[in-house]
JSON list of C-alpha atoms and ligand atoms in Angstrom, two decimals:
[
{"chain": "Z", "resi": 1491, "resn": "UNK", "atom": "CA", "xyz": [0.00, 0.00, 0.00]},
{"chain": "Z", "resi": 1492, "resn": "UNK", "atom": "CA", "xyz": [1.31, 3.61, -0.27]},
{"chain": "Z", "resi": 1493, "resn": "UNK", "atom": "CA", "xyz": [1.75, 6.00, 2.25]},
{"chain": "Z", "resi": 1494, "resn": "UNK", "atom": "CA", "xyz": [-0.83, 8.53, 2.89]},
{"chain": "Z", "resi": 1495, "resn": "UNK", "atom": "CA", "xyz": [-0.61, 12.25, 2.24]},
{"chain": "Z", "resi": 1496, "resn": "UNK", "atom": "CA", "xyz": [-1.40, 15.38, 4.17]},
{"chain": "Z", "resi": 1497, "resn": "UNK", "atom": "CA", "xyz": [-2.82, 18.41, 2.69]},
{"chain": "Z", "resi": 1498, "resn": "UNK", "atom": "CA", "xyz": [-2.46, 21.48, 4.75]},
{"chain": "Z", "resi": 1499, "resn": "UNK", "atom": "CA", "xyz": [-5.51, 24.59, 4.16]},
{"chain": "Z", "resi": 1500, "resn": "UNK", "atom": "CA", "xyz": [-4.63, 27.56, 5.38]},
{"chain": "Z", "resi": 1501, "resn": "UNK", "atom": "CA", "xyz": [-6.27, 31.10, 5.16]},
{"chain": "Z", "resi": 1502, "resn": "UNK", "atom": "CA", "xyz": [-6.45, 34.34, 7.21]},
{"chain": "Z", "resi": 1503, "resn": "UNK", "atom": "CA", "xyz": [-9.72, 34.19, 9.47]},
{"chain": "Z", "resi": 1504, "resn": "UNK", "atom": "CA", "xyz": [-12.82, 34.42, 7.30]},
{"chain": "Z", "resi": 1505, "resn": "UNK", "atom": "CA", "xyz": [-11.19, 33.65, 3.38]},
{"chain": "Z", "resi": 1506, "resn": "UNK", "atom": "CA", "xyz": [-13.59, 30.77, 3.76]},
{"chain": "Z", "resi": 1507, "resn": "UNK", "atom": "CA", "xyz": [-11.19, 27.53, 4.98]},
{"chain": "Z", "resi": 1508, "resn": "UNK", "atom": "CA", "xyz": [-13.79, 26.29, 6.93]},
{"chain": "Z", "resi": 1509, "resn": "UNK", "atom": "CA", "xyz": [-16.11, 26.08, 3.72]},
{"chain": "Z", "resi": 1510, "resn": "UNK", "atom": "CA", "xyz": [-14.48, 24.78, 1.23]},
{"chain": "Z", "resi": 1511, "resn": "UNK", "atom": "CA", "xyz": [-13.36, 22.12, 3.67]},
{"chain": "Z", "resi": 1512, "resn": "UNK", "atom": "CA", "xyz": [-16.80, 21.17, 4.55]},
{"chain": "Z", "resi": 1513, "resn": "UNK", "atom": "CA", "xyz": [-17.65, 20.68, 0.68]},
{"chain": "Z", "resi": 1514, "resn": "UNK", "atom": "CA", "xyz": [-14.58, 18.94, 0.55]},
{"chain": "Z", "resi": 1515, "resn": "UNK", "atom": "CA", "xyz": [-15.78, 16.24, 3.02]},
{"chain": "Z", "resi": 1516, "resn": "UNK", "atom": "CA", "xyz": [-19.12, 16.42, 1.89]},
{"chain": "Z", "resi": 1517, "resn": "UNK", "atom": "CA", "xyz": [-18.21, 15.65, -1.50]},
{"chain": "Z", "resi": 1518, "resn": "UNK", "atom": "CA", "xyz": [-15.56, 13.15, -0.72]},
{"chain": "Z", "resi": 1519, "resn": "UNK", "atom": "CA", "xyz": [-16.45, 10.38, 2.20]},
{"chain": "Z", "resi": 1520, "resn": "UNK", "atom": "CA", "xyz": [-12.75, 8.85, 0.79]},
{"chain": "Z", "resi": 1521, "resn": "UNK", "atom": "CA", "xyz": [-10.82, 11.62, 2.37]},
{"chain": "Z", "resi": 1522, "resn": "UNK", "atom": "CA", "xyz": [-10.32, 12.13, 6.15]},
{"chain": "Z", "resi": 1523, "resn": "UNK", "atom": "CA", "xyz": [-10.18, 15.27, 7.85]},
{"chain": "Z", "resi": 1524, "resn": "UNK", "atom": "CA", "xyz": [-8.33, 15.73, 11.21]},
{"chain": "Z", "resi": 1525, "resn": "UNK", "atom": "CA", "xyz": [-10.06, 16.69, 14.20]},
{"chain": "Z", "resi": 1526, "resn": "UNK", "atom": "CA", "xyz": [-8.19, 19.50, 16.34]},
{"chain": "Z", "resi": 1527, "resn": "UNK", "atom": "CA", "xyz": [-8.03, 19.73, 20.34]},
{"chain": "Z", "resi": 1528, "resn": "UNK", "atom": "CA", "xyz": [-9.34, 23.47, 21.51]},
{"chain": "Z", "resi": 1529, "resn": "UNK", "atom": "CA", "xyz": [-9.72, 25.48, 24.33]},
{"chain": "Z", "resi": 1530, "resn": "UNK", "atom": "CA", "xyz": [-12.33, 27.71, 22.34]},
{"chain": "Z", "resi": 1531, "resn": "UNK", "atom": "CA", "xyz": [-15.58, 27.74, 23.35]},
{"chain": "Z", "resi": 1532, "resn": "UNK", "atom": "CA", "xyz": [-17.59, 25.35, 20.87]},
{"chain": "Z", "resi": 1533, "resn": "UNK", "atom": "CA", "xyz": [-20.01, 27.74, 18.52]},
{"chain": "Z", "resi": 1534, "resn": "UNK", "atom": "CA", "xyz": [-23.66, 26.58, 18.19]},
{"chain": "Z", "resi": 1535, "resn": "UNK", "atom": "CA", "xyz": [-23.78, 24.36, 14.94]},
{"chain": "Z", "resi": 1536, "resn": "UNK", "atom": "CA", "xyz": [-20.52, 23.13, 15.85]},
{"chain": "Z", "resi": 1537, "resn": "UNK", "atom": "CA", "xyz": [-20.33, 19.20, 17.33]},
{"chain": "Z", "resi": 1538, "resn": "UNK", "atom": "CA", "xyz": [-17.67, 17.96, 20.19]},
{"chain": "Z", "resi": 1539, "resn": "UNK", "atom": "CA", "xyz": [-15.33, 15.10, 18.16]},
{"chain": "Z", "resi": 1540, "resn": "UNK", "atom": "CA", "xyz": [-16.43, 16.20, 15.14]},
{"chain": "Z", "resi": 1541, "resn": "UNK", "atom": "CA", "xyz": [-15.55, 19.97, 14.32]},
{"chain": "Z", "resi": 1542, "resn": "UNK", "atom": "CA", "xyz": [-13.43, 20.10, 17.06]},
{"chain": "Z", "resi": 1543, "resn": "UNK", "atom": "CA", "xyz": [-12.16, 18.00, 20.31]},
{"chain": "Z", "resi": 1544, "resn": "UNK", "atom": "CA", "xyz": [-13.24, 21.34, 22.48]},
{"chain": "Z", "resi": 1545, "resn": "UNK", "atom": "CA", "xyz": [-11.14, 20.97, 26.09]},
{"chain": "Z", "resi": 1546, "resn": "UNK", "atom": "CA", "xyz": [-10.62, 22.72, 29.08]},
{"chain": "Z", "resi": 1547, "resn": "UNK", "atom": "CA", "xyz": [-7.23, 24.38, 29.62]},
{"chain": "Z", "resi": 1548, "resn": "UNK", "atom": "CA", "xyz": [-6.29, 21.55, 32.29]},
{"chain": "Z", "resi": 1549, "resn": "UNK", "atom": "CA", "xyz": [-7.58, 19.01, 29.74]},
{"chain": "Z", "resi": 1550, "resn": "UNK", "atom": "CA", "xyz": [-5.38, 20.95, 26.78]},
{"chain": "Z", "resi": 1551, "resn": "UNK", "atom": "CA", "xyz": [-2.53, 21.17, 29.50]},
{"chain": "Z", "resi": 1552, "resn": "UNK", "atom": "CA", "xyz": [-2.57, 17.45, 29.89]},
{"chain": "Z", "resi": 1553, "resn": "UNK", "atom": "CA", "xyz": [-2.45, 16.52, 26.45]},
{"chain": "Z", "resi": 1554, "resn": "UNK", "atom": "CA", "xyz": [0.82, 18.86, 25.87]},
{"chain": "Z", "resi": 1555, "resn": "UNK", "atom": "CA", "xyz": [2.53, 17.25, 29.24]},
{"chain": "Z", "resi": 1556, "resn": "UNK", "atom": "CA", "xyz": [1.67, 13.58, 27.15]},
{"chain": "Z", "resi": 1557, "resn": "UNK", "atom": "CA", "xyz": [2.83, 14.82, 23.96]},
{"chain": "Z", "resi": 1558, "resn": "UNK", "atom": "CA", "xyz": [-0.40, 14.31, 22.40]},
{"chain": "Z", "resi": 1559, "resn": "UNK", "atom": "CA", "xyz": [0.10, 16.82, 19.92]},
{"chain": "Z", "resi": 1560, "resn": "UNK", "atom": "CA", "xyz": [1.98, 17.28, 16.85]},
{"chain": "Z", "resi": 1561, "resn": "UNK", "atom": "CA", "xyz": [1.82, 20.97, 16.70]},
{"chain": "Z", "resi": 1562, "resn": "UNK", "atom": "CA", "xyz": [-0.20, 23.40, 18.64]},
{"chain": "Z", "resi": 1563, "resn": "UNK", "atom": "CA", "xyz": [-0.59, 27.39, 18.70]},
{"chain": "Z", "resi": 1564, "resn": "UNK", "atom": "CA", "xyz": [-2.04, 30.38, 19.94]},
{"chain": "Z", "resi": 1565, "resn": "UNK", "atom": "CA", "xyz": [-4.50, 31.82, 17.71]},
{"chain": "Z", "resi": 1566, "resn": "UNK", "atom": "CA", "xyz": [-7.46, 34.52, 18.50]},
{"chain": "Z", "resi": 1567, "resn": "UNK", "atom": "CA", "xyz": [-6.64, 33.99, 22.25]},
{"chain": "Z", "resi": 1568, "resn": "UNK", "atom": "CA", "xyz": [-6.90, 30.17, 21.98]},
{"chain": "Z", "resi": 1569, "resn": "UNK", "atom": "CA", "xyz": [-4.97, 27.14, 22.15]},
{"chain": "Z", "resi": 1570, "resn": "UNK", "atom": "CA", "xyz": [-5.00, 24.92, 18.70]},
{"chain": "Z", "resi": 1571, "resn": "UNK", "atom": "CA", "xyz": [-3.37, 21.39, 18.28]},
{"chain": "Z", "resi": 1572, "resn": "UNK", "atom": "CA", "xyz": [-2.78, 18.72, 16.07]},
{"chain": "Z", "resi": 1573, "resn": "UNK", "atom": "CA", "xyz": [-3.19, 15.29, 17.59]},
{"chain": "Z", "resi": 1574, "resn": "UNK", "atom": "CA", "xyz": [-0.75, 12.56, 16.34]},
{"chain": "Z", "resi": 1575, "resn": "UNK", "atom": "CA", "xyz": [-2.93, 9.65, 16.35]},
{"chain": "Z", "resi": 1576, "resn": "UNK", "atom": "CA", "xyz": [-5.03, 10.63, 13.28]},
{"chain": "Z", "resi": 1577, "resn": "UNK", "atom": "CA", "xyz": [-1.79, 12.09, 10.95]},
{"chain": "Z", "resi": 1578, "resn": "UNK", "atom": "CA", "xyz": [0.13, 8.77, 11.41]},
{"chain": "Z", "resi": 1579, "resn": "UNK", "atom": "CA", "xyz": [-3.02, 6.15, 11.13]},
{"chain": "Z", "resi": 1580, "resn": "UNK", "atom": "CA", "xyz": [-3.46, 8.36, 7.88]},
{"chain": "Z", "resi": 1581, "resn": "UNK", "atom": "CA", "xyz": [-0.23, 7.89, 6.26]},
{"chain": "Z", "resi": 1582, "resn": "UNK", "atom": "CA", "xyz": [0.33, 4.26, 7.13]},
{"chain": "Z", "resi": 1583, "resn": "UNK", "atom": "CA", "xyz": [-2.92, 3.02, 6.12]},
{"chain": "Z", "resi": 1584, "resn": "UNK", "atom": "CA", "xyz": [-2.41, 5.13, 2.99]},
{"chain": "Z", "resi": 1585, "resn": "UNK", "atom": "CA", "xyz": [-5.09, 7.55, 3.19]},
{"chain": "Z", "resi": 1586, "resn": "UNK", "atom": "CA", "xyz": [-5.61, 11.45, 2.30]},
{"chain": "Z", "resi": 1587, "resn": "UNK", "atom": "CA", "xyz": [-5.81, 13.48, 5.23]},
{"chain": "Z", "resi": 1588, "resn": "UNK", "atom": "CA", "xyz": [-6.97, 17.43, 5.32]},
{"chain": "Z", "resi": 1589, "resn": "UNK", "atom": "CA", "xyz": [-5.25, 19.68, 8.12]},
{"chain": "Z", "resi": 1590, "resn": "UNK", "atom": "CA", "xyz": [-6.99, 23.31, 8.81]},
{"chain": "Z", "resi": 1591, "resn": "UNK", "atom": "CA", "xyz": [-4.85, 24.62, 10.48]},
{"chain": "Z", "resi": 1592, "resn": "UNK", "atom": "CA", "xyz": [-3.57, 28.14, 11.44]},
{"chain": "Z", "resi": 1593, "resn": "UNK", "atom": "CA", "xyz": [-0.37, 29.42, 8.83]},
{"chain": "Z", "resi": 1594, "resn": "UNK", "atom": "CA", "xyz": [2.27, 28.78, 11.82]},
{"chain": "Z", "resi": 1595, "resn": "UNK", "atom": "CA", "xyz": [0.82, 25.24, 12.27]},
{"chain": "Z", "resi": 1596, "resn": "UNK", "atom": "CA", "xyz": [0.58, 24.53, 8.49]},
{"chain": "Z", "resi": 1597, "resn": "UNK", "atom": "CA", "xyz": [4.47, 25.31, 8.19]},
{"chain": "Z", "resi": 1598, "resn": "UNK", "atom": "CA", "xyz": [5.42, 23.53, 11.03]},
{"chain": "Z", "resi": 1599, "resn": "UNK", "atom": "CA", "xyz": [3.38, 20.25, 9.58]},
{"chain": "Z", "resi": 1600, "resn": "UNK", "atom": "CA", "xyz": [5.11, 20.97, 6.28]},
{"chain": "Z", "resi": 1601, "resn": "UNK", "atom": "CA", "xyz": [8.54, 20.91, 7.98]},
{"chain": "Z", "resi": 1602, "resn": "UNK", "atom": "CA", "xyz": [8.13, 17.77, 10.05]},
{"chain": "Z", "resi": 1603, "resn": "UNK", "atom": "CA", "xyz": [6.48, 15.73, 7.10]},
{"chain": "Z", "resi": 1604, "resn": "UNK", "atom": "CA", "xyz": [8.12, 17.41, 4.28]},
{"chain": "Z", "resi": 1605, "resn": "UNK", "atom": "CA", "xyz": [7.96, 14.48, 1.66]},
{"chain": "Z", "resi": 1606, "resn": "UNK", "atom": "CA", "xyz": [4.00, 13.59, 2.52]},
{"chain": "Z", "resi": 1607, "resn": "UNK", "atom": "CA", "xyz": [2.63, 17.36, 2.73]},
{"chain": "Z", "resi": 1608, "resn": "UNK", "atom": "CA", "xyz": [1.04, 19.50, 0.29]},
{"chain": "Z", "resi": 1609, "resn": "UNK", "atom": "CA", "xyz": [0.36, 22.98, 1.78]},
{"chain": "Z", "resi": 1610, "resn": "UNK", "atom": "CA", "xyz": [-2.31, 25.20, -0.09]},
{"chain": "Z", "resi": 1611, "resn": "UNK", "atom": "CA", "xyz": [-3.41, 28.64, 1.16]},
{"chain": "Z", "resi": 1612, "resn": "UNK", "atom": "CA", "xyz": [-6.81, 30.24, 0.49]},
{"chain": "Z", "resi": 1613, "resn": "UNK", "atom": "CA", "xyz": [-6.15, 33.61, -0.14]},
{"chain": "Z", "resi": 1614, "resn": "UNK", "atom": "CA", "xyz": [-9.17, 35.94, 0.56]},
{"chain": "Z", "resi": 1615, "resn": "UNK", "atom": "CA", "xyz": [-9.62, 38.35, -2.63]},
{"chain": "Z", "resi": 1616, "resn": "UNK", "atom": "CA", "xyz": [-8.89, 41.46, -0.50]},
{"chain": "Z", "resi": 1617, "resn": "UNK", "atom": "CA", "xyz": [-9.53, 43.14, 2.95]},
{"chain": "Z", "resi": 1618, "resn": "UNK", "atom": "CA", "xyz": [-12.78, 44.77, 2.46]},
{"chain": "Z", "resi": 1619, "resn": "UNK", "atom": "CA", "xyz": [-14.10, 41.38, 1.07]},
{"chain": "Z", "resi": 1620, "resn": "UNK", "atom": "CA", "xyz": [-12.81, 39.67, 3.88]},
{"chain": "Z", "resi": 1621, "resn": "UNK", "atom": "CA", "xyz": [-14.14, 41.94, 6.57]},
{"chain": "Z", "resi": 1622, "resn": "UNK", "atom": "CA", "xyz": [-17.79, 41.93, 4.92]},
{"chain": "Z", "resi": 1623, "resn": "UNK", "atom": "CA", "xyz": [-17.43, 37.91, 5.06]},
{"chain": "Z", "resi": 1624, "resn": "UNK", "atom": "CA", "xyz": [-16.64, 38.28, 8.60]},
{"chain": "Z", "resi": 1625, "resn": "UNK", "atom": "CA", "xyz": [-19.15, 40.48, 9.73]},
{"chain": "Z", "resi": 1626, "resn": "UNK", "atom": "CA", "xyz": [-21.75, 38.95, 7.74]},
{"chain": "Z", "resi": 1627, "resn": "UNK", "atom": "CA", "xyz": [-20.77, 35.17, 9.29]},
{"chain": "Z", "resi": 1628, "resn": "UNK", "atom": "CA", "xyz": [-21.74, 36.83, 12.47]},
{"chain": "Z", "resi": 1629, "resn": "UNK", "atom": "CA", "xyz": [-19.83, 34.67, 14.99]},
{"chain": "Z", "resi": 1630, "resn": "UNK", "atom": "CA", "xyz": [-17.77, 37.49, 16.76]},
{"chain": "Z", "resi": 1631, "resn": "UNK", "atom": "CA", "xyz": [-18.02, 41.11, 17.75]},
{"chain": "Z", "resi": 1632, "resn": "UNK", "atom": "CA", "xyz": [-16.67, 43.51, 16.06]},
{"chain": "Z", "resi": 1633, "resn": "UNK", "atom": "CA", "xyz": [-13.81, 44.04, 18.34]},
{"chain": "Z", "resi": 1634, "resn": "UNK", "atom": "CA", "xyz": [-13.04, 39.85, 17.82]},
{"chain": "Z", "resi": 1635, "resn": "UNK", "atom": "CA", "xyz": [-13.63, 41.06, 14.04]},
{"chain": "Z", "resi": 1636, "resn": "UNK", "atom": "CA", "xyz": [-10.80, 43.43, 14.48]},
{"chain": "Z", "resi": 1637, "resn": "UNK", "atom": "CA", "xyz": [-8.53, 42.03, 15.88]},
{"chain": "Z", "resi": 1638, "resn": "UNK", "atom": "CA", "xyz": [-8.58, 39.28, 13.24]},
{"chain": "Z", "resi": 1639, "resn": "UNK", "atom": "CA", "xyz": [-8.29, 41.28, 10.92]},
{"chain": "Z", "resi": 1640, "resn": "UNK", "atom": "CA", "xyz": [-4.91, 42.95, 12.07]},
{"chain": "Z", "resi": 1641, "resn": "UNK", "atom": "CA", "xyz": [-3.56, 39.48, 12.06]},
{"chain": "Z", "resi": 1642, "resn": "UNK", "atom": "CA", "xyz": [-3.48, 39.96, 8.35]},
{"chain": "Z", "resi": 1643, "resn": "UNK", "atom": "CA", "xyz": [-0.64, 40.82, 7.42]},
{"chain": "Z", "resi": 1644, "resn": "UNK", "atom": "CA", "xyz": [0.98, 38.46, 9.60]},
{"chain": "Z", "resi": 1645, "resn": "UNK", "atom": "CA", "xyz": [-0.71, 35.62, 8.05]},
{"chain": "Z", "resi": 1646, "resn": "UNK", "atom": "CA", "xyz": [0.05, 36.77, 4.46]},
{"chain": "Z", "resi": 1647, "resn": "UNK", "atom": "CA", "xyz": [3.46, 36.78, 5.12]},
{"chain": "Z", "resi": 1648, "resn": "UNK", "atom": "CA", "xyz": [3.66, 33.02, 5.46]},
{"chain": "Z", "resi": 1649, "resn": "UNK", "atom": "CA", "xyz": [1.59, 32.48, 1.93]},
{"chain": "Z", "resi": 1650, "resn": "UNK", "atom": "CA", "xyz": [5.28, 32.05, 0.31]},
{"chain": "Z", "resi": 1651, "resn": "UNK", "atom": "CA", "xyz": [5.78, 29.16, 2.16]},
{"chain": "Z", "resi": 1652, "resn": "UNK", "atom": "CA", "xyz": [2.81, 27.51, 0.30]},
{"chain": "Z", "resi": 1653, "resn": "UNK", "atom": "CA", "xyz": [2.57, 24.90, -2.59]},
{"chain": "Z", "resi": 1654, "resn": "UNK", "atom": "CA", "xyz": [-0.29, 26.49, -3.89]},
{"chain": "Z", "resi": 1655, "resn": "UNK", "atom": "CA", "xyz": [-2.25, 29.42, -3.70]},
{"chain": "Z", "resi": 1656, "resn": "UNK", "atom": "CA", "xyz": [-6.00, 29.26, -4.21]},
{"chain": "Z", "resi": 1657, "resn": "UNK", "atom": "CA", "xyz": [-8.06, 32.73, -4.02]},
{"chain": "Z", "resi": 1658, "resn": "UNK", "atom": "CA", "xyz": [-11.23, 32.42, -2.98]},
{"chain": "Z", "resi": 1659, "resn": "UNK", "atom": "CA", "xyz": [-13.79, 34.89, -4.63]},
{"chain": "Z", "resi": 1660, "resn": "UNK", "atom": "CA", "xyz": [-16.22, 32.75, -5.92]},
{"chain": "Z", "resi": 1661, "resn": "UNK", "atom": "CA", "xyz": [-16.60, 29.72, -4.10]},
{"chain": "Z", "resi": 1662, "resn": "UNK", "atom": "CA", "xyz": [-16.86, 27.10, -6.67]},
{"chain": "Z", "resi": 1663, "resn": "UNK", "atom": "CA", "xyz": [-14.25, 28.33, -8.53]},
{"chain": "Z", "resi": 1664, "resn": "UNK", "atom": "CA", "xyz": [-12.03, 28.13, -5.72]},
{"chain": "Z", "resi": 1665, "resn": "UNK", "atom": "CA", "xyz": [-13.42, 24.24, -4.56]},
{"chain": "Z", "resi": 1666, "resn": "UNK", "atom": "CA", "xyz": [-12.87, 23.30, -7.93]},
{"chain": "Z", "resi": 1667, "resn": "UNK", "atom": "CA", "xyz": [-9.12, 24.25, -7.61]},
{"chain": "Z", "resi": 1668, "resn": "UNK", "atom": "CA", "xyz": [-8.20, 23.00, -4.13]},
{"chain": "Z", "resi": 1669, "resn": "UNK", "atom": "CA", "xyz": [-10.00, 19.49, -5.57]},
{"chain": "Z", "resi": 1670, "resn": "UNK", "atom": "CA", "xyz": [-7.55, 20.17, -8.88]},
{"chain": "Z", "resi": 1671, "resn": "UNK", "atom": "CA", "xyz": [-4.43, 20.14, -7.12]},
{"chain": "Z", "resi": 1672, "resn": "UNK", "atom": "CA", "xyz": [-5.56, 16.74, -5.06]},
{"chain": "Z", "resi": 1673, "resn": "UNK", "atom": "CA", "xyz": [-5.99, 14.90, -8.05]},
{"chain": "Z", "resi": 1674, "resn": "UNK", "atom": "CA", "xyz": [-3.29, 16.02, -9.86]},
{"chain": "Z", "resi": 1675, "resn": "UNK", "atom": "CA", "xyz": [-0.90, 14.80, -6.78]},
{"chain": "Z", "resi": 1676, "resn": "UNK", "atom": "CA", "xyz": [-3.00, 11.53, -6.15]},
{"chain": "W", "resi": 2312, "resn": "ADP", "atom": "P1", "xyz": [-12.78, 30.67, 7.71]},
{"chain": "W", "resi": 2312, "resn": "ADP", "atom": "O1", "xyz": [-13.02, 29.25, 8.10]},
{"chain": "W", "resi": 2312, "resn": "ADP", "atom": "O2", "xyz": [-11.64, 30.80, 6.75]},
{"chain": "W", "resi": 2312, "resn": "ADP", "atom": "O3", "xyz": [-12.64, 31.59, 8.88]},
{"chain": "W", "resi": 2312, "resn": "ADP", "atom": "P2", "xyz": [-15.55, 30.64, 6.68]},
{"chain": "W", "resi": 2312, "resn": "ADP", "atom": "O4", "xyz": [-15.52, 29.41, 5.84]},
{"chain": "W", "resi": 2312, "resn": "ADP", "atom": "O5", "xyz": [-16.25, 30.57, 7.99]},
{"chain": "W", "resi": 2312, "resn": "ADP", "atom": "O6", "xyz": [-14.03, 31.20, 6.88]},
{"chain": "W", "resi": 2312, "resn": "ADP", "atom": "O7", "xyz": [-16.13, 31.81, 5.78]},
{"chain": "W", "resi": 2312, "resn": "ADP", "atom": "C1", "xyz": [-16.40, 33.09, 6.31]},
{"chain": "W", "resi": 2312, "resn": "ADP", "atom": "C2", "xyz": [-17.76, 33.56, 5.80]},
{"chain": "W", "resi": 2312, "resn": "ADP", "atom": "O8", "xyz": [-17.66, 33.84, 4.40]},
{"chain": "W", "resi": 2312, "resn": "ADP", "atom": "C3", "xyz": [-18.86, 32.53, 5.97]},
{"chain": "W", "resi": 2312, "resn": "ADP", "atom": "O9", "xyz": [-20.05, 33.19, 6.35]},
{"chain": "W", "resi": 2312, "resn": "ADP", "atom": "C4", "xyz": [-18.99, 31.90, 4.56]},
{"chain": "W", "resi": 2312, "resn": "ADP", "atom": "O10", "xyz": [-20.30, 31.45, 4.31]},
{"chain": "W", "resi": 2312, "resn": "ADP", "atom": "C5", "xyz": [-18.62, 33.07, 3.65]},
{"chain": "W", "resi": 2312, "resn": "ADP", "atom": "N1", "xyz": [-17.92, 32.66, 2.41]},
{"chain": "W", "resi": 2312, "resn": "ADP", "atom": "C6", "xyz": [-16.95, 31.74, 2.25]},
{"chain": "W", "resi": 2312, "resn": "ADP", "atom": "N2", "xyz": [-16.52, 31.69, 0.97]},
{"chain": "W", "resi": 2312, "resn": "ADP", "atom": "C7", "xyz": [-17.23, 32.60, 0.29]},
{"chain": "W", "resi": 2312, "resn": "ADP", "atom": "C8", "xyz": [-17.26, 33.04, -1.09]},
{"chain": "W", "resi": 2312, "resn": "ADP", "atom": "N3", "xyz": [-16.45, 32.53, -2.02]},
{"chain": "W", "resi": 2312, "resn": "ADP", "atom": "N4", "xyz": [-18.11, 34.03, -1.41]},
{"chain": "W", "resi": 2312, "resn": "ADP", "atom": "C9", "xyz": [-18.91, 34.59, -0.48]},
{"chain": "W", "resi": 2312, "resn": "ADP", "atom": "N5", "xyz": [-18.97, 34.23, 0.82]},
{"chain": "W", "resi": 2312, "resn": "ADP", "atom": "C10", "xyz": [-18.13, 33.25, 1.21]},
{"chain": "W", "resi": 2313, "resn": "5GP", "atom": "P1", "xyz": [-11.74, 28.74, 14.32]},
{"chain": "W", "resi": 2313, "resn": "5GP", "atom": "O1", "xyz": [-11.77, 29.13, 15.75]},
{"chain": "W", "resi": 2313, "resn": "5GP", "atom": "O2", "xyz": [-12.27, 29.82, 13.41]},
{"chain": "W", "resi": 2313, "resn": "5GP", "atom": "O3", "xyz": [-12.37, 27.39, 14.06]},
{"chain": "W", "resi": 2313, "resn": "5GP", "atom": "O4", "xyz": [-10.21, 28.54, 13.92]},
{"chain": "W", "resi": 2313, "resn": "5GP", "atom": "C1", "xyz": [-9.29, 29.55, 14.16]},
{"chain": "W", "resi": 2313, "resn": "5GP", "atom": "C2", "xyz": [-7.97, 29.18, 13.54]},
{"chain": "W", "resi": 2313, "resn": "5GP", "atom": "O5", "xyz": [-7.35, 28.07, 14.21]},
{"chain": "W", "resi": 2313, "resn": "5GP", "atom": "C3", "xyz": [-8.05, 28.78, 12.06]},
{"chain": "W", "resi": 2313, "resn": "5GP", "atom": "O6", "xyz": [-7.04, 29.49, 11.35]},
{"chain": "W", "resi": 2313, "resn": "5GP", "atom": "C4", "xyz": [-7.76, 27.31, 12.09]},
{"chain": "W", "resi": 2313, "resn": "5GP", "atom": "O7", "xyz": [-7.15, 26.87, 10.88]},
{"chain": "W", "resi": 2313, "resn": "5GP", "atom": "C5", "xyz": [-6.78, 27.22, 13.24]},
{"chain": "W", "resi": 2313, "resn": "5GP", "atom": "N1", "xyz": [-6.62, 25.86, 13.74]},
{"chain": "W", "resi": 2313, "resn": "5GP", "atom": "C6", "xyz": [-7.59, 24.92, 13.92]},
{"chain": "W", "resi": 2313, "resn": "5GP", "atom": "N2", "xyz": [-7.05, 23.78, 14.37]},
{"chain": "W", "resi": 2313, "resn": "5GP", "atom": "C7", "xyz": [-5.71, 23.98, 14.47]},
{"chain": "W", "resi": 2313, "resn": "5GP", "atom": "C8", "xyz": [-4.61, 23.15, 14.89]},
{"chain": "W", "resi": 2313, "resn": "5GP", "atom": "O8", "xyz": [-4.74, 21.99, 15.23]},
{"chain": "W", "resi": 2313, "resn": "5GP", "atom": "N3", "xyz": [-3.38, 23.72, 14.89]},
{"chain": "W", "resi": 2313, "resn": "5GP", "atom": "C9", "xyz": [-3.18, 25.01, 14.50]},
{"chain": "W", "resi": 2313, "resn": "5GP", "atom": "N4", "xyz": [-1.91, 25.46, 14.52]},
{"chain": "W", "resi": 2313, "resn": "5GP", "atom": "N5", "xyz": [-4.18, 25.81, 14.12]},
{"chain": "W", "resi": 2313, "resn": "5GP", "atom": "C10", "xyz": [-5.43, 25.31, 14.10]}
]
């Protein structure tokens, strides 16, 4: 059997990650997506084990002390990791295996598993677009809104460090690429 791949997505908060990766698994039941540990609060629609392992700080804590985690970062005031267990069951049983993770984690991934990652950022097509998507998503006040958006530049600074670049104006468009780039590699 061959080993597995991993496919990092990355974007700056609100390009629309979480979207196209839902299509994504919607559309194919053959990939797997990995589920994250949190200390965020879990949004309504969202489901514990599914969208996200959502933990306590002592429960995060624990699984750092263990070395449960691949990678994990700060981002928007909350603690983000990568579990092992689901990366390495991916690539030895020879499976495709999405990562959404923040641009810091994406990188790291992509430096620990150079040979088996494909990293592709979703670039949003520019601030004001990006803001209205944010506000209009209505998940976080405006000052949450704000400060995400000052992360910007931060986060486009890492884009270099991508495969592939995917811009995502209109949505299909941009699905239609990310699942481009998959086949291509598979
Ligand atoms: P992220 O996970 O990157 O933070 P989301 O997937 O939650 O972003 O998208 C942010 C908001 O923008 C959501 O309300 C989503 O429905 C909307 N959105 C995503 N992609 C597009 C698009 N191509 N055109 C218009 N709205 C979009
Ligand atoms: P949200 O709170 O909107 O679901 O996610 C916020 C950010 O955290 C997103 O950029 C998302 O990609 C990132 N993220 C989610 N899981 C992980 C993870 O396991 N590691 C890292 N480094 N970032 C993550």
């Amino acid at each position: 059997m061959s080993r597995g791949r991993l496919v990092v997505i990355s974007a700056p908060s609100g390009a629309g990650k979480t979207t196209i990766c839902r299509r994504l698994e919607r559309d194919h039941p053959e990939w797997r997506f990995s589920v994250s540990g949190t200390t965020r609060p879990q949004r309504d629609h969202e489901t514990n084990g599914k969208d996200y392992y959502f933990l306590t700080d002592d429960q995060f804590d624990e699984k750092v002390s263990k070395g449960e985690f691949l990678e994990w970062e700060w981002v928007h005031g909350y603690r983000y990791g990568t579990l092992h267990q689901a990366l390495e069951e991916a690539l030895a049983n020879g499976e495709t295996l999405l990562l959404d993770v923040d641009v810091k984690g994406g990188v790291n991934i992509k430096q620990q598993f150079s040979g088996d990652t494909i990293a592709i950022f979703i670039d949003p097509p520019d601030m004001e677009t990006l803001a209205a998507r944010l506000k209009r998503r209505g998940t976080e006040d405006p000052a949450i809104i704000k400060q995400r958006l000052a992360r910007l530049p931060q986060e486009l600074a890492y884009k270099q460090d991508y495969d592939h670049v995917v811009v995502n104006d209109n949505l299909e468009t941009a699905i239609n690429e990310v699942e481009a780039i998959l086949k291509e590699v598979e």
